[in-house]
Amino acid sequence: MKYAIEFKHETLRVVDQTLLPARYKEIEIKTLAAAWNAIKTLKVRGAPLIGVFAAYSVWVGIRNVNTASHESLRKKIDSVIDYLRTSRPTAVNLFWALERVRETVKTSKITSVPSLKKLVLDEAKRIDAEDKELCRLMGEHGVKLFKPGDRILTHCNTGFLATAGDGTALSVIYEAARRYKKVKVYSDETRPLLQGSRLTVWELMRRKVDVTQICDNTAGYLMQKGMIDRAIVGADRITANGGVANKIGTYTVAVLCYTHGIPFYVAAPSTTFDLKIEDISQIPIEERSSDEVCSVFGARIAPEGANALNYAFDTTPPELITAIITEKGVIRPPYKKNIAKIIGK
Amino acid sequence: MKYAIEFKHETLRVVDQTLLPARYKEIEIKTLAAAWNAIKTLKVRGAPLIGVFAAYSVWVGIRNVNTASHESLRKKIDSVIDYLRTSRPTAVNLFWALERVRETVKTSKITSVPSLKKLVLDEAKRIDAEDKELCRLMGEHGVKLFKPGDRILTHCNTGFLATAGDGTALSVIYEAARRYKKVKVYSDETRPLLQGSRLTVWELMRRKVDVTQICDNTAGYLMQKGMIDRAIVGADRITANGGVANKIGTYTVAVLCYTHGIPFYVAAPSTTFDLKIEDISQIPIEERSSDEVCSVFGARIAPEGANALNYAFDTTPPELITAIITEKGVIRPPYKKNIAKIIGK
């Protein structure tokens, strides 16, 4: 499989991400229960990937429904969607993709049961193809900012394990590695959940891109030694003035880049922009359980009863960001004006 | 026990640091083999603590020697010292303390066996007391830079688990917590070996100082949110112009402090200064095994065969350092002049 998800010959397959990086295993999703479980237990993760997977899962949930009545099938589709929504109650892309399928079914006039099933599957395929195209376009636009021999820092996981295609920031890196010689990647391990070491390093190794893992506290020293040429990360949310919320540690990377005169890029599809939000001070940041900070892979690293603070994300102000790469092109400062021009309409 | 080492009623006791933070256990060191093993297996760690422990260990190794000849005892002392030197071949403080005991014995004219044994023990006690006094003085000088309610960031372990007394940077924090109300500490976990979460958090909890553990990539965001008032770290080596080599991640903390206008202090005894070295570009930095980066507590966090870079230390230029706290007083810029005045003579 080239990506983390594949639909071929009426078969839905995904990479079981809970086994990475120790073991690579593709699993076939044959039932609705298995699909629900795959999202719930994080076998499938990464916001865009969850959306695509959920859309296919609706079809998995109805393909064997034995009825001649399209009304009955429509009811079943609704209940399957409602059920899938419960698999991960905070995943915006999950809801978005499921409601898109629901709306497509609702507004269609189809009365044939096989055609209605095909409609669901076609919509899932469309969501899949669209996501792959977004990734491809970010890669194509972003790669122009890179050069042969670039030594690139990245943070967290933004690649084919997080999307249906090559990813966001990693899509740009993959494109750079395809086009240019001697591209070298440094991957922050990304504590507490280690998406960098577990997933990004694994992805890049699988695609034979030169990658070196570092602890999150090491990037600054590499910059001091002149070992980093540019940094690129993804985004969870981007404000109207170009501020970015992303995985905890992103802000520190941005400050370090700024201090060392190293370009700092953000790659994200236009759906990541929230133009109702003016700046980063208005973004609520999720605080997660201190257990994630106090343990690693089940091993306790802090004393029993220790306090720990676990902000899952942080925010980076626009003045630290050299450019934002989207499927619609590269956005440069002044962000307020250029984001409105390219994204807002 | 108040510290990590205690000599009382002719008994040498230490905290077994390999069991922390899960379990607190004091062990009595009854034999030379046990002493050697305690250093070798990192039960006793922290450069100054190793030195003090090694000095006492010489006495442990000779106290039961049954001879009437002071020449024979002198030979035995030499061989015990030679043996202890092999326990950790790169520990400068270990050699320093052992050679100091050797020199004391060599230059003494004592011919009585009991008196010679007492001489060894007295020298160990002196090294112990001196180290405690260094810690106390750093605390006393440094605390003047702090205020009630301070929220202090620290990195790695620099406390009573690393010295015979209260520590270097942590000694200042302990003194601040004793004198001022509502002092709050944030401890970087300090990957890869997690001295922050395993040792510093444990120490501060044991002394009932308010401490919160964070991942190394989180401090920057806390500074952005105005949650940190000052940072203090230890040092492995300080150059003639005030540059500092210290645990990997220190430089990033310094850059973040500078960016946010937060004072960044270094606390270290005057023995840490290496005035033959002009600036940080001349400090060799140890690169350690990539296994430390690829695993945590034995759990593999990276794919098999992954590249990883593991600089154990980094370097911080003097312009990022607000003040250096030593037992001789607080040194401020211009460092070249003031270090020469206070340290060099």
XYZ file of C-alpha atoms in Angstrom:
690
model
C 0.000 0.000 0.000
C 1.332 3.429 -0.927
C -0.829 5.300 1.564
C -2.390 4.571 4.961
C -5.726 3.792 3.312
C -6.621 1.931 0.154
C -9.911 1.111 -1.502
C -9.568 -1.451 -4.274
C -11.748 -4.280 -5.584
C -14.509 -3.347 -3.136
C -12.102 -3.807 -0.257
C -11.196 -1.163 2.337
C -7.757 -1.573 3.856
C -5.877 0.579 6.354
C -2.542 0.500 8.164
C -3.000 -0.344 11.845
C -1.166 2.654 13.302
C -1.296 1.387 16.875
C 1.337 -1.210 15.969
C 3.800 1.316 14.524
C 6.719 1.666 14.546
C 7.413 -1.862 15.787
C 5.207 -3.603 13.247
C 3.597 -2.805 9.910
C 0.212 -4.441 9.430
C -2.555 -3.747 6.956
C -6.037 -4.666 8.076
C -9.135 -5.191 6.007
C -12.232 -3.446 7.328
C -15.116 -5.821 6.675
C -17.775 -4.662 9.112
C -19.198 -1.474 10.527
C -18.152 -2.565 14.020
C -14.573 -3.009 12.840
C -14.638 0.449 11.253
C -15.990 2.082 14.414
C -13.400 0.265 16.466
C -10.537 1.280 14.154
C -11.307 4.960 14.766
C -12.017 4.515 18.465
C -8.778 2.652 19.184
C -6.691 5.017 16.997
C -5.786 2.341 14.467
C -6.793 5.092 12.066
C -5.738 8.575 13.129
C -4.913 11.980 11.638
C -7.826 14.322 11.022
C -8.087 14.151 7.201
C -7.496 10.396 7.175
C -10.266 9.833 9.724
C -12.680 11.792 7.507
C -11.891 9.753 4.401
C -11.993 6.500 6.333
C -15.350 7.362 7.926
C -16.898 8.083 4.525
C -15.835 4.654 3.227
C -17.061 3.157 6.491
C -20.609 4.312 5.765
C -20.513 2.178 2.642
C -19.026 -0.746 4.609
C -21.974 -0.382 6.995
C -24.635 -0.563 4.289
C -23.223 -2.604 1.465
C -24.798 -5.854 2.678
C -28.124 -4.340 3.717
C -30.751 -6.532 2.170
C -33.733 -4.418 1.246
C -35.622 -3.413 -1.857
C -36.765 -0.125 -0.366
C -34.594 2.949 -0.844
C -36.417 4.623 2.095
C -35.368 1.790 4.345
C -31.790 2.035 3.044
C -31.817 5.815 3.582
C -32.834 5.235 7.203
C -30.058 2.701 7.595
C -27.506 5.138 6.126
C -28.585 7.745 8.662
C -28.245 5.358 11.556
C -24.825 4.156 10.351
C -23.661 7.775 10.169
C -25.022 8.518 13.636
C -23.207 5.488 14.977
C -19.883 6.365 13.316
C -20.108 9.868 14.753
C -19.774 8.366 18.242
C -16.382 6.785 17.510
C -14.387 9.937 18.234
C -16.524 12.729 19.611
C -14.071 15.597 19.059
C -12.914 14.869 15.518
C -14.150 17.696 13.309
C -13.142 15.997 10.052
C -15.063 12.892 11.050
C -18.295 14.873 11.369
C -17.570 16.887 8.261
C -17.082 13.827 6.048
C -20.044 11.930 7.506
C -22.395 14.885 7.109
C -21.202 15.363 3.562
C -22.187 11.776 2.765
C -25.500 12.252 4.578
C -26.255 15.421 2.614
C -25.392 13.796 -0.711
C -27.804 10.961 0.027
C -30.479 13.306 1.341
C -30.476 15.559 -1.723
C -30.364 12.750 -4.257
C -33.544 11.570 -5.953
C -32.266 8.007 -6.441
C -34.830 5.292 -5.717
C -32.786 2.233 -6.686
C -31.074 0.487 -3.780
C -27.904 -0.499 -5.718
C -27.610 3.039 -7.110
C -27.960 4.540 -3.661
C -25.218 2.270 -2.365
C -23.065 3.325 -5.299
C -23.800 6.970 -4.532
C -22.423 6.540 -1.021
C -19.311 4.810 -2.288
C -18.754 7.405 -5.011
C -18.980 10.203 -2.472
C -16.402 8.438 -0.282
C -14.122 8.032 -3.303
C -14.584 11.708 -4.109
C -13.639 12.762 -0.566
C -10.612 10.459 -0.822
C -9.538 11.827 -4.210
C -10.031 15.400 -3.085
C -7.826 14.871 -0.050
C -5.105 13.271 -2.182
C -5.306 16.221 -4.564
C -4.981 18.730 -1.692
C -1.826 16.946 -0.569
C -0.440 16.877 -4.088
C -1.063 20.584 -4.609
C 0.534 21.560 -1.279
C 3.581 19.540 -2.312
C 3.684 21.194 -5.714
C 3.380 24.747 -4.372
C 5.584 24.234 -1.338
C 8.461 22.510 -3.063
C 9.385 25.750 -4.829
C 10.537 27.106 -1.463
C 13.057 24.259 -1.087
C 16.466 23.537 -2.596
C 18.740 20.575 -3.325
C 20.679 19.540 -0.240
C 18.198 21.152 2.154
C 18.364 19.995 5.744
C 14.768 20.250 6.921
C 13.366 20.180 10.450
C 9.817 18.952 11.025
C 7.641 18.424 14.091
C 4.853 15.894 14.792
C 3.302 13.775 12.023
C 1.812 15.384 8.929
C 2.303 12.721 6.292
C 0.534 9.786 4.680
C -0.382 8.384 8.077
C -2.443 11.527 8.763
C -4.128 12.067 5.406
C -5.379 10.056 2.451
C -2.460 11.286 0.360
C 1.135 12.289 1.017
C 0.237 14.666 3.838
C 0.575 18.395 4.430
C 4.072 19.418 5.567
C 5.411 15.964 4.729
C 3.868 16.146 1.258
C 6.142 19.107 0.613
C 9.100 17.180 2.016
C 8.292 14.119 -0.121
C 8.086 16.316 -3.210
C 11.394 17.975 -2.305
C 12.998 14.552 -1.835
C 11.655 13.434 -5.242
C 12.873 16.510 -7.093
C 16.069 17.451 -5.318
C 19.188 15.547 -4.420
C 20.470 15.037 -0.892
C 17.467 16.306 1.022
C 17.895 15.454 4.706
C 15.135 15.546 7.330
C 15.417 15.980 11.096
C 12.292 14.809 12.897
C 11.475 16.079 16.390
C 10.267 13.125 18.464
C 7.280 15.260 19.577
C 6.585 14.488 23.206
C 4.370 13.474 24.875
C 2.820 11.128 22.293
C 5.924 10.795 20.106
C 4.215 11.122 16.736
C 7.557 12.267 15.342
C 9.605 9.233 16.316
C 6.823 6.692 16.003
C 5.192 7.850 12.778
C 7.175 10.498 10.897
C 10.490 8.673 11.123
C 8.742 5.454 10.126
C 7.048 7.090 7.104
C 10.181 8.734 5.831
C 12.203 5.530 6.229
C 9.523 3.608 4.323
C 9.771 6.101 1.487
C 13.566 5.995 1.658
C 13.941 9.655 2.588
C 17.065 10.412 4.667
C 15.730 11.052 8.182
C 17.312 11.502 11.605
C 15.354 11.509 14.834
C 16.142 14.042 17.554
C 14.722 14.885 20.957
C 12.582 18.034 20.932
C 15.224 19.895 22.963
C 17.969 19.324 20.375
C 16.793 21.338 17.334
C 18.052 24.628 18.784
C 21.588 23.315 19.085
C 21.523 21.944 15.517
C 20.505 25.435 14.349
C 23.347 26.993 16.334
C 25.709 24.601 14.549
C 24.286 25.565 11.132
C 22.777 22.118 10.502
C 19.195 23.208 9.626
C 18.221 25.144 6.473
C 14.454 25.363 6.944
C 11.588 24.049 9.038
C 8.104 23.013 7.982
C 5.133 21.967 10.122
C 1.401 21.411 9.726
C -1.417 23.333 11.388
C -4.540 22.577 13.343
C -6.032 25.979 12.848
C -4.949 29.232 11.170
C -6.403 32.621 12.068
C -7.403 35.491 9.767
C -4.115 37.281 10.477
C -1.939 34.200 9.880
C -1.457 32.921 13.433
C -1.213 29.158 13.792
C -2.305 26.611 16.387
C -0.415 23.336 16.053
C 1.093 20.514 18.114
C 2.842 21.602 21.317
C 6.446 22.499 20.546
C 5.679 24.217 17.241
C 6.026 27.674 18.803
C 9.474 26.828 20.160
C 10.595 25.658 16.719
C 9.305 28.948 15.260
C 11.154 31.059 17.859
C 14.365 29.116 17.248
C 14.042 29.538 13.466
C 13.409 33.257 13.841
C 16.426 33.661 16.116
C 18.681 31.851 13.652
C 17.281 33.444 10.482
C 15.924 30.096 9.259
C 12.695 30.061 7.174
C 9.733 28.584 9.059
C 6.882 27.288 6.883
C 3.396 26.040 7.697
C 1.579 23.716 5.271
C -2.183 23.232 5.583
C -5.229 23.010 3.345
C -7.526 26.023 3.122
C -10.089 24.235 5.343
C -7.662 24.794 8.233
C -8.234 28.549 8.125
C -10.819 29.877 10.546
C -11.381 33.416 9.316
C -13.839 34.171 12.114
C -10.856 34.065 14.477
C -8.747 37.202 14.254
C -5.603 36.127 16.108
C -4.079 33.370 18.245
C -5.222 34.875 21.546
C -8.730 33.688 20.665
C -7.819 30.046 20.052
C -8.763 27.725 22.918
C -5.973 25.226 23.634
C -6.843 21.703 24.726
C -5.259 20.595 27.998
C -4.946 16.829 28.152
C -4.332 14.332 30.926
C -1.069 14.680 32.843
C -0.626 10.918 32.474
C 0.614 11.436 28.928
C 3.468 13.591 30.253
C 4.218 11.346 33.248
C 4.518 8.134 31.223
C 5.986 6.882 27.975
C 4.597 3.724 26.383
C 3.155 2.687 29.733
C 6.387 3.247 31.662
C 6.084 5.760 34.480
C 8.807 8.411 34.210
C 7.679 10.715 37.024
C 7.049 10.107 40.733
C 3.568 8.954 41.727
C 1.409 11.974 42.432
C 3.529 14.382 40.381
C 1.870 17.443 38.872
C 2.263 17.791 35.142
C 0.963 20.236 32.584
C -0.057 18.878 29.204
C -1.073 21.458 26.628
C -1.694 19.427 23.486
C -1.161 22.424 21.211
C 0.485 25.813 21.235
C 0.127 28.953 19.170
C 2.573 30.743 16.899
C 2.129 34.411 15.974
C 2.247 35.366 12.278
C 5.445 37.385 12.569
C 7.424 34.161 13.097
C 6.005 32.470 9.984
C 7.866 32.905 6.698
C 5.086 31.532 4.485
C 1.919 29.412 4.622
C 1.618 26.722 1.965
C -1.936 25.795 0.878
C -3.436 23.919 -2.063
C -4.304 27.321 -3.510
C -0.740 28.552 -3.437
C 1.878 29.979 -1.088
C 0.714 32.820 1.150
C 3.273 35.382 2.288
C 2.942 38.364 4.639
C 1.112 40.643 5.001
C -1.094 37.733 5.990
C -4.310 39.526 6.803
C -4.572 40.928 3.319
C -3.179 37.911 1.465
C -5.190 35.319 3.384
C -8.365 37.262 2.675
C -7.412 37.391 -1.007
C -6.440 33.734 -1.431
C -8.621 31.913 1.128
C -11.541 34.144 1.980
C -14.313 34.495 -0.513
C 18.296 11.317 55.171
C 18.309 14.959 54.143
C 20.772 14.511 51.288
C 21.692 11.744 48.854
C 24.681 10.802 50.991
C 25.153 10.533 54.747
C 28.095 9.578 56.924
C 27.119 8.986 60.546
C 28.290 6.612 63.308
C 30.986 5.217 61.004
C 28.324 4.263 58.471
C 28.170 5.429 54.842
C 24.678 5.533 53.377
C 23.447 6.676 49.953
C 20.170 6.855 48.081
C 19.992 4.228 45.340
C 19.180 6.538 42.421
C 18.576 3.730 39.962
C 15.285 2.994 41.735
C 13.972 6.572 41.511
C 11.359 7.842 41.045
C 9.375 4.638 41.602
C 11.053 3.729 44.883
C 13.139 5.446 47.562
C 15.767 3.225 49.105
C 18.805 4.029 51.202
C 21.653 1.564 51.037
C 24.551 1.104 53.404
C 27.947 0.800 51.724
C 29.877 -1.752 53.735
C 32.547 -2.929 51.343
C 34.844 -1.539 48.701
C 33.207 -3.769 46.099
C 29.800 -2.331 46.971
C 31.175 1.192 46.661
C 32.747 0.501 43.278
C 29.516 -1.086 42.112
C 27.403 1.841 43.320
C 29.344 4.224 41.071
C 29.555 1.809 38.166
C 25.803 1.080 38.108
C 24.836 4.753 38.624
C 23.287 4.158 42.047
C 25.378 7.205 42.888
C 25.509 9.825 40.139
C 26.028 13.572 39.726
C 29.621 14.767 39.386
C 30.143 16.393 42.817
C 28.290 13.589 44.611
C 30.485 10.949 42.963
C 33.580 12.781 44.182
C 32.417 12.936 47.794
C 31.221 9.345 47.717
C 34.523 8.123 46.254
C 36.492 9.830 49.020
C 34.447 8.076 51.712
C 34.788 4.861 49.722
C 38.572 4.939 50.160
C 38.000 4.807 53.886
C 35.451 1.985 53.466
C 38.127 0.106 51.543
C 40.791 0.394 54.227
C 39.022 0.596 57.547
C 39.282 -3.145 58.225
C 42.815 -3.536 56.945
C 44.675 -5.414 59.608
C 48.260 -4.281 59.705
C 50.640 -2.608 62.095
C 52.701 -1.081 59.300
C 51.787 2.355 58.021
C 53.792 1.642 54.845
C 51.654 -1.379 54.143
C 48.485 0.678 54.787
C 49.754 3.415 52.478
C 50.205 0.841 49.729
C 46.708 -0.434 50.344
C 45.269 3.103 50.159
C 46.975 3.585 46.806
C 45.586 0.362 45.421
C 42.070 1.153 46.697
C 42.246 4.540 44.978
C 43.486 2.963 41.741
C 40.623 0.494 41.880
C 37.964 3.150 42.534
C 39.250 5.189 39.594
C 38.134 2.391 37.268
C 34.493 2.624 38.328
C 33.643 5.473 35.957
C 36.493 6.307 33.635
C 35.212 9.719 32.454
C 34.182 11.264 35.769
C 36.493 14.199 36.417
C 35.235 14.770 39.987
C 35.885 11.139 40.821
C 39.574 11.458 39.926
C 39.856 14.855 41.551
C 38.529 13.642 44.920
C 40.521 10.403 44.882
C 43.770 12.165 44.016
C 43.134 14.680 46.748
C 42.889 11.859 49.292
C 45.988 10.227 47.823
C 47.938 13.477 48.039
C 46.854 14.089 51.645
C 48.073 10.638 52.642
C 51.295 10.971 50.638
C 52.293 14.290 52.181
C 51.441 13.313 55.757
C 54.157 12.127 58.116
C 51.802 9.952 60.155
C 53.204 6.560 61.115
C 50.319 5.254 63.220
C 47.848 3.021 61.369
C 44.714 4.251 63.218
C 45.768 7.874 62.661
C 46.321 7.254 58.972
C 42.868 5.721 58.681
C 41.455 8.738 60.483
C 43.337 11.042 58.110
C 41.605 9.434 55.128
C 38.201 9.729 56.771
C 38.809 13.333 57.809
C 39.776 14.258 54.250
C 36.557 12.650 52.955
C 34.558 14.574 55.544
C 36.316 17.759 54.494
C 35.501 17.195 50.802
C 31.897 16.495 51.851
C 31.648 19.612 54.014
C 33.249 21.773 51.357
C 30.747 20.609 48.745
C 27.844 21.291 51.092
C 29.243 24.740 51.745
C 29.569 25.484 48.011
C 25.903 24.563 47.591
C 24.883 26.710 50.546
C 26.801 29.716 49.257
C 25.351 29.434 45.745
C 21.906 29.346 47.343
C 22.666 32.376 49.472
C 24.065 34.467 46.623
C 21.558 33.342 44.040
C 18.431 33.779 46.109
C 18.827 37.550 45.968
C 17.928 37.403 42.287
C 14.565 35.789 43.102
C 11.249 37.098 44.441
C 8.189 35.828 46.312
C 5.741 34.176 43.941
C 8.393 33.471 41.311
C 7.535 30.864 38.728
C 10.869 29.267 37.902
C 11.846 27.027 34.999
C 14.680 24.545 35.424
C 16.275 21.887 33.221
C 17.944 18.548 34.086
C 18.924 17.670 37.668
C 21.139 19.946 39.723
C 20.005 19.237 43.274
C 20.780 17.059 46.274
C 20.862 13.976 44.070
C 23.808 15.453 42.166
C 25.874 16.956 45.000
C 26.603 16.347 48.661
C 24.467 19.355 49.604
C 21.402 21.050 48.171
C 22.807 21.308 44.661
C 23.737 24.110 42.290
C 20.708 25.599 40.486
C 18.360 23.662 42.763
C 20.157 24.973 45.833
C 19.110 28.451 44.749
C 15.551 27.227 44.185
C 15.463 25.526 47.605
C 16.677 28.703 49.255
C 14.073 30.745 47.359
C 11.353 28.303 48.449
C 12.536 28.598 52.090
C 12.610 32.379 52.097
C 9.786 33.366 49.810
C 6.137 32.462 49.649
C 4.445 30.779 46.693
C 7.509 29.860 44.701
C 6.502 27.540 41.878
C 8.862 25.410 39.795
C 8.422 24.018 36.275
C 10.775 21.145 35.573
C 11.665 20.196 31.990
C 11.597 16.425 31.727
C 15.012 16.582 29.969
C 15.075 13.958 27.270
C 16.631 11.591 26.519
C 17.518 10.398 30.034
C 14.707 12.247 31.810
C 16.735 13.560 34.757
C 14.105 16.290 35.112
C 11.078 14.078 35.548
C 12.834 11.220 37.316
C 15.055 13.164 39.705
C 14.273 16.883 39.878
C 10.518 16.442 40.251
C 11.146 13.730 42.837
C 13.561 15.919 44.842
C 11.311 18.941 44.859
C 8.291 16.862 45.871
C 10.285 15.316 48.705
C 11.182 18.794 49.952
C 7.563 19.908 49.492
C 8.390 22.536 46.873
C 5.550 23.207 44.415
C 6.694 21.572 41.170
C 5.065 20.823 37.818
C 6.611 18.611 35.194
C 6.501 19.594 31.525
C 7.803 18.155 28.287
C 10.873 19.960 26.980
C 8.864 21.387 24.077
C 6.338 23.123 26.347
C 8.385 25.809 28.135
C 8.194 28.199 25.169
C 4.415 28.210 25.217
C 4.338 28.802 28.987
C 6.585 31.822 28.425
C 4.288 33.103 25.676
C 1.422 32.841 28.179
C 3.393 34.774 30.811
C 3.693 31.794 33.152
C 7.494 31.859 33.713
C 9.342 34.613 35.627
C 12.907 33.274 35.439
C 14.946 30.218 34.526
C 17.953 28.702 36.267
C 20.164 25.813 35.197
C 23.497 24.266 36.159
C 26.640 24.055 34.038
C 29.128 21.434 32.993
C 31.746 23.907 31.904
C 31.987 27.714 31.705
C 34.417 29.511 29.406
C 36.534 32.585 30.131
C 34.024 34.812 28.331
C 30.978 33.364 30.146
C 29.761 30.788 27.629
C 28.220 27.655 29.112
C 28.142 23.976 28.174
C 25.280 22.159 29.874
C 22.718 19.398 29.317
C 21.171 19.319 25.818
C 18.165 21.654 25.742
C 19.774 24.379 27.837
C 20.494 26.527 24.788
C 16.854 26.362 23.691
C 15.709 27.468 27.156
C 18.172 30.381 26.946
C 16.937 31.463 23.491
C 13.320 31.291 24.678
C 14.115 33.349 27.793
C 15.944 35.956 25.733
C 13.044 36.216 23.274
C 10.552 36.717 26.099
C 12.700 39.047 28.219
C 12.942 36.480 31.022
C 16.139 36.348 33.143
C 18.235 33.239 32.491
C 20.653 32.252 35.276
C 23.393 29.660 35.492
C 24.521 28.331 38.894
C 27.845 26.511 39.215
C 30.827 26.380 41.568
C 34.017 28.138 40.505
C 35.599 24.765 39.684
C 33.272 24.618 36.662
C 35.108 27.513 34.996
C 37.751 26.528 32.489
C 39.602 29.779 31.895
C 41.890 28.187 29.330
C 38.851 27.986 27.042
C 37.978 31.345 25.515
C 34.499 30.660 24.124
C 31.943 27.927 23.465
C 33.220 27.169 19.954
C 36.191 25.446 21.617
C 34.133 23.118 23.828
C 33.985 19.531 22.542
C 30.447 18.123 22.872
C 29.946 14.454 23.693
C 27.801 12.518 21.232
C 26.206 9.512 22.894
C 24.518 6.368 21.625
C 21.413 6.855 19.479
C 19.730 4.155 21.570
C 19.072 6.712 24.297
C 17.029 8.776 21.837
C 15.282 5.784 20.251
C 14.099 4.265 23.538
C 12.583 5.319 26.837
C 12.948 3.060 29.865
C 13.652 0.129 27.577
C 10.633 0.771 25.339
C 11.527 1.312 21.704
C 9.904 4.531 20.418
C 11.495 4.641 16.953
C 11.540 2.153 14.083
C 14.297 -0.446 14.089
C 17.274 0.898 12.189
C 16.302 4.563 12.624
C 19.047 7.184 12.607
C 19.142 9.400 15.666
C 21.427 12.147 16.825
C 22.243 12.335 20.530
C 24.297 15.303 21.628
C 24.466 14.977 25.402
C 25.206 18.675 25.892
C 24.819 21.951 24.081
C 26.419 25.356 24.373
C 24.944 28.724 25.277
C 26.698 31.971 24.355
C 27.257 34.577 27.104
C 24.923 37.156 25.582
C 21.922 34.979 26.496
C 22.952 34.629 30.148
C 21.678 37.208 32.630
C 24.007 36.209 35.480
C 26.226 33.362 36.673
C 25.836 32.366 40.312
C 28.922 30.942 42.045
C 29.958 30.344 45.645
C 32.063 33.486 45.352
C 29.142 35.663 44.350
C 26.972 36.566 41.372
C 28.831 37.379 38.155
C 27.207 39.760 35.679
C 28.311 40.925 32.232
C 30.778 41.963 30.986
C 31.755 38.389 31.743
C 35.312 38.332 30.456
C 36.338 41.063 32.850
C 34.182 39.996 35.785
C 35.004 36.292 35.566
C 38.716 37.131 35.532
C 38.182 39.328 38.575
C 36.077 36.911 40.642
C 37.242 33.462 39.488
C 40.665 33.850 37.933
C 43.591 34.341 40.189
